[in-house]
Coordinates of C-alpha atoms and ligand atoms in Angstrom, one line a residue:
X3 CA 75.7 21.7 -21.6
X4 CA 76.0 23.1 -18.0
X5 CA 73.3 21.7 -15.7
X6 CA 71.0 24.1 -13.9
X7 CA 69.8 23.4 -10.4
X8 CA 66.4 24.1 -9.0
X9 CA 66.3 25.5 -5.5
X10 CA 63.8 27.1 -3.1
X11 CA 63.5 30.9 -3.2
X12 CA 65.7 32.9 -0.9
X13 CA 65.1 36.6 0.2
X14 CA 68.1 37.8 -1.9
X15 CA 66.4 36.5 -5.0
X16 CA 63.5 39.1 -4.6
X17 CA 64.5 41.7 -7.2
X18 CA 65.7 39.1 -9.8
X19 CA 62.5 37.1 -9.5
X20 CA 60.4 40.2 -10.1
X21 CA 62.6 41.2 -13.0
X22 CA 62.4 37.7 -14.6
X23 CA 58.6 37.9 -14.3
X24 CA 58.3 41.4 -15.7
X25 CA 60.6 40.8 -18.7
X26 CA 58.8 37.6 -19.6
X27 CA 55.5 39.3 -19.4
X28 CA 56.6 42.3 -21.4
X29 CA 57.7 40.1 -24.3
X30 CA 54.0 39.7 -25.3
X31 CA 53.4 43.4 -26.0
X32 CA 53.8 42.9 -29.8
X33 CA 51.4 40.0 -29.9
X34 CA 48.8 41.9 -27.9
X35 CA 49.2 44.9 -30.3
X36 CA 48.6 42.5 -33.3
X37 CA 45.4 41.3 -31.5
X38 CA 44.3 45.0 -31.4
X39 CA 44.9 45.4 -35.1
X40 CA 43.0 42.3 -35.9
X41 CA 39.8 43.7 -34.6
X42 CA 37.3 44.8 -37.3
X43 CA 36.3 47.9 -35.3
X44 CA 39.9 49.0 -35.2
X45 CA 40.4 48.4 -38.9
X46 CA 37.2 50.3 -39.7
X47 CA 38.2 53.2 -37.4
X48 CA 41.6 53.4 -39.1
X49 CA 40.0 53.3 -42.6
X50 CA 37.5 56.1 -41.5
X51 CA 40.3 58.3 -40.3
X52 CA 42.2 57.8 -43.5
X53 CA 39.1 58.6 -45.7
X54 CA 38.3 61.6 -43.5
X55 CA 41.8 63.0 -43.8
X56 CA 42.0 62.4 -47.5
X57 CA 38.6 64.0 -48.1
X58 CA 39.4 67.1 -46.0
X59 CA 43.0 67.6 -47.1
X60 CA 43.2 66.0 -50.5
X61 CA 46.7 64.9 -49.5
X62 CA 47.6 61.2 -49.6
X63 CA 50.8 61.8 -47.7
X64 CA 49.0 63.7 -44.9
X65 CA 46.4 60.9 -44.7
X66 CA 49.0 58.2 -44.4
X67 CA 50.9 60.3 -41.8
X68 CA 47.7 60.8 -39.8
X69 CA 46.9 57.1 -39.7
X70 CA 50.6 56.3 -38.8
X71 CA 50.3 58.7 -35.9
X72 CA 47.1 57.1 -34.7
X73 CA 48.8 53.7 -34.9
X74 CA 51.8 54.9 -32.9
X75 CA 49.6 56.5 -30.3
X76 CA 47.5 53.3 -29.9
X77 CA 50.7 51.3 -29.6
X78 CA 51.7 53.6 -26.7
X79 CA 48.2 53.0 -25.2
X80 CA 48.7 49.2 -25.4
X81 CA 52.2 49.7 -23.8
X82 CA 50.7 51.7 -21.0
X83 CA 48.0 49.1 -20.3
X84 CA 50.6 46.4 -20.5
X85 CA 52.7 48.2 -17.9
X86 CA 49.7 48.2 -15.6
X87 CA 49.2 44.4 -16.2
X88 CA 52.8 43.8 -15.1
X89 CA 52.4 46.1 -12.1
X90 CA 49.3 44.1 -11.1
X91 CA 51.5 40.9 -10.6
X92 CA 54.3 42.9 -8.9
X93 CA 51.8 44.3 -6.5
X94 CA 50.0 41.0 -5.9
X95 CA 51.8 37.9 -4.8
X96 CA 55.2 39.2 -5.9
X97 CA 55.0 42.2 -3.6
X98 CA 56.1 40.0 -0.7
X99 CA 57.2 36.7 -2.1
X100 CA 58.1 35.3 1.3
X101 CA 54.7 36.1 2.7
X102 CA 52.8 34.9 -0.3
X103 CA 54.7 31.6 -0.9
X104 CA 57.1 30.7 1.9
X105 CA 55.0 30.5 5.0
X106 CA 53.6 27.1 6.0
X107 CA 53.5 24.1 3.8
X108 CA 50.6 25.2 1.5
X109 CA 52.7 27.1 -1.0
X110 CA 56.3 27.4 -2.3
X111 CA 58.4 29.3 -4.8
X112 CA 61.5 28.0 -6.7
X113 CA 64.1 29.4 -8.9
X114 CA 66.3 27.6 -11.5
X115 CA 69.9 28.6 -11.3
X116 CA 72.8 28.1 -13.7
X117 CA 76.3 29.1 -12.6
X118 CA 74.9 31.4 -10.0
X119 CA 72.5 33.2 -12.3
X120 CA 68.7 32.8 -11.9
X121 CA 67.2 31.8 -15.2
X122 CA 63.7 30.8 -14.3
X123 CA 61.0 31.0 -11.7
X124 CA 57.7 29.3 -10.6
X125 CA 55.4 29.4 -7.6
X126 CA 52.5 27.4 -6.3
X127 CA 49.8 28.3 -3.8
X128 CA 46.2 27.6 -2.8
X129 CA 43.9 28.7 -5.5
X130 CA 41.9 31.7 -4.3
X131 CA 38.5 30.8 -5.9
X132 CA 38.7 27.0 -5.7
X133 CA 39.0 25.4 -2.3
X134 CA 41.2 22.3 -2.2
X135 CA 42.8 23.3 -5.4
X136 CA 46.3 24.8 -6.0
X137 CA 47.4 27.3 -8.6
X138 CA 50.7 27.3 -10.5
X139 CA 52.0 30.9 -11.0
X140 CA 54.8 33.0 -12.3
X141 CA 56.5 30.5 -14.6
X142 CA 59.0 32.5 -16.6
X143 CA 62.4 31.7 -18.0
X144 CA 64.9 34.2 -19.3
X145 CA 65.4 34.1 -23.1
X146 CA 69.0 33.0 -22.9
X147 CA 68.1 29.9 -20.8
X148 CA 65.2 28.7 -22.9
X149 CA 64.8 25.4 -24.8
X150 CA 66.8 23.5 -22.1
X151 CA 63.8 22.0 -20.3
X152 CA 64.1 24.6 -17.5
X153 CA 60.4 25.5 -17.4
X154 CA 59.4 21.9 -17.6
X155 CA 61.7 21.0 -14.7
X156 CA 60.3 24.0 -12.6
X157 CA 56.7 22.9 -13.3
X158 CA 57.5 19.3 -12.4
X159 CA 59.2 20.5 -9.1
X160 CA 56.0 22.4 -8.2
X161 CA 53.8 19.5 -9.2
X162 CA 55.9 17.0 -7.2
X163 CA 55.6 19.3 -4.2
X164 CA 51.8 19.4 -4.2
X165 CA 51.5 15.7 -5.0
X166 CA 53.5 15.0 -1.9
X167 CA 50.9 17.1 0.0
X168 CA 48.1 14.8 -1.3
X169 CA 46.7 17.6 -3.5
X170 CA 44.6 16.3 -6.5
X171 CA 43.9 19.4 -8.5
X172 CA 46.1 22.2 -9.8
X173 CA 45.0 25.0 -12.1
X174 CA 46.8 27.8 -13.9
X175 CA 45.8 30.7 -16.1
X176 CA 47.5 31.9 -19.2
X177 CA 46.6 34.0 -22.1
X178 CA 46.1 33.6 -25.9
X179 CA 49.4 35.4 -26.6
X180 CA 51.6 33.3 -24.3
X181 CA 51.7 30.5 -27.0
X182 CA 55.2 29.2 -25.9
X183 CA 53.7 28.3 -22.6
X184 CA 50.8 26.3 -24.0
X185 CA 53.0 23.5 -25.2
X186 CA 54.9 23.5 -21.9
X187 CA 51.6 23.0 -20.0
X188 CA 50.4 20.2 -22.2
X189 CA 53.8 18.5 -22.0
X190 CA 53.7 18.3 -18.2
X191 CA 50.1 17.0 -18.2
X192 CA 47.8 20.0 -17.9
X193 CA 44.7 20.1 -20.0
X194 CA 42.9 23.3 -21.2
X195 CA 39.5 23.4 -19.5
X196 CA 38.1 26.8 -20.1
X197 CA 38.6 30.0 -22.1
X198 CA 37.0 33.4 -21.3
X199 CA 37.5 37.0 -22.1
X200 CA 39.5 38.8 -19.4
X201 CA 37.0 40.9 -17.5
X202 CA 38.2 44.4 -18.2
X203 CA 37.0 46.9 -20.7
X204 CA 40.2 47.0 -22.8
X205 CA 40.4 43.2 -22.8
X206 CA 36.8 43.0 -23.9
X207 CA 37.4 45.6 -26.7
X208 CA 40.1 43.4 -28.2
X209 CA 38.5 40.1 -27.4
X210 CA 41.6 39.1 -25.2
X211 CA 41.1 35.5 -24.2
X212 CA 42.4 33.9 -21.0
X213 CA 42.9 30.1 -20.9
X214 CA 42.5 28.0 -17.8
X215 CA 44.4 24.8 -17.6
X216 CA 43.9 22.0 -15.1
X217 CA 46.1 19.2 -13.8
X218 CA 44.5 16.2 -12.1
X219 CA 46.9 14.3 -10.1
X220 CA 44.9 11.1 -10.1
X221 CA 43.8 11.3 -13.8
Ligands
COA20 C1 57.0 29.5 -21.7 C2 58.4 29.5 -21.2 C3 58.4 29.5 -19.6 C4 59.1 28.1 -21.7 O1 60.4 28.1 -21.1 P1 61.5 27.0 -21.6 O2 62.5 26.8 -20.5 O3 62.1 27.4 -22.9 O4 60.6 25.7 -21.8 P2 61.2 24.2 -21.8 O5 62.5 24.1 -22.5 O6 61.1 23.6 -20.5 O7 60.1 23.5 -22.8 C5 59.0 22.8 -22.3 C6 58.1 22.4 -23.4 O8 57.5 23.5 -24.1 C7 57.9 23.5 -25.4 N1 58.2 24.9 -25.8 C8 58.9 25.8 -25.2 N2 59.0 26.9 -25.9 C9 58.3 26.7 -27.0 C10 58.0 27.5 -28.2 N3 58.5 28.7 -28.4 N4 57.2 27.0 -29.1 C11 56.7 25.7 -29.0 N5 56.9 24.9 -27.9 C12 57.7 25.4 -27.0 C13 59.1 22.7 -25.5 O9 59.2 22.1 -26.8 C14 58.8 21.6 -24.5 O10 57.8 20.7 -25.0 P3 58.2 19.1 -25.0 O11 58.4 18.7 -23.6 O12 56.9 18.5 -25.6 O13 59.4 18.9 -25.9 C15 59.3 30.7 -21.7 O14 59.1 30.7 -23.1 C16 58.9 32.0 -21.1 O15 59.4 32.3 -20.0 N6 58.1 32.8 -21.8 C17 57.7 34.2 -21.3 C18 56.9 34.2 -20.0 C19 55.6 33.4 -20.2 O16 54.9 33.6 -21.1 N7 55.3 32.6 -19.1 C20 54.0 31.9 -19.1 C21 53.1 32.6 -18.2 S1 51.5 31.9 -18.3

């Protein structure tokens, strides 16, 4: 198996890094839509629409078609919100990766490269809300590069970097649908410390949970 190498971010990686992040994020659309369908209020709404259509038209076919259209429309709604979620990251730290991560010694960004192709990314910076603590962000590996320890190696690179800075505490946030990442975080030594519903109306409506993980260097 060819060996990938992990190296520090360069300006020419900008578009690829954003693309690796966006495609990794977009993969979870289906899981989020399933979370929508699991909600009792959604199921009751769909059942009510079905009964109302059946009662008013007397046609089973029309009722099924009506519910199918509602399902398709709601999937498009989830897709739209998902696009906004992706855009949030692109407009945040990934808007200017050099400025966010590559200035000073308090942050850094890496890519994993195999035969000249960027397969994975990770960044680390000071946590906004927790002084003295750092945050691991933007871990993503292209599908075709998965299962080779690339994400683990990227996480370890970021953790070694902060350990050398004398940092004792690293956090990260992930979500209930990013299940592949949960094992990754446990395997590099993170422990889940908190779960909460993402503070936005759509997230509250579907009970969309965020998971906070913590890594204590001295633990
Ligand atoms: C999560 C992700 C980064 C893992 O990348 P990867 O390079 O395949 O992971 P690795 O090969 O380094 O595996 C690391 C650990 O995670 C585990 N793992 C990886 N994918 C897994 C999966 N689908 N199911 C269960 N465990 C998995 C591995 O078994 C390994 O555990 P181990 O060390 O105990 O054996 C990748 O699936 C991804 O990019 N997903 C989409 C983006 C995303 O969700 N990012 C997380 C943002 S919070």
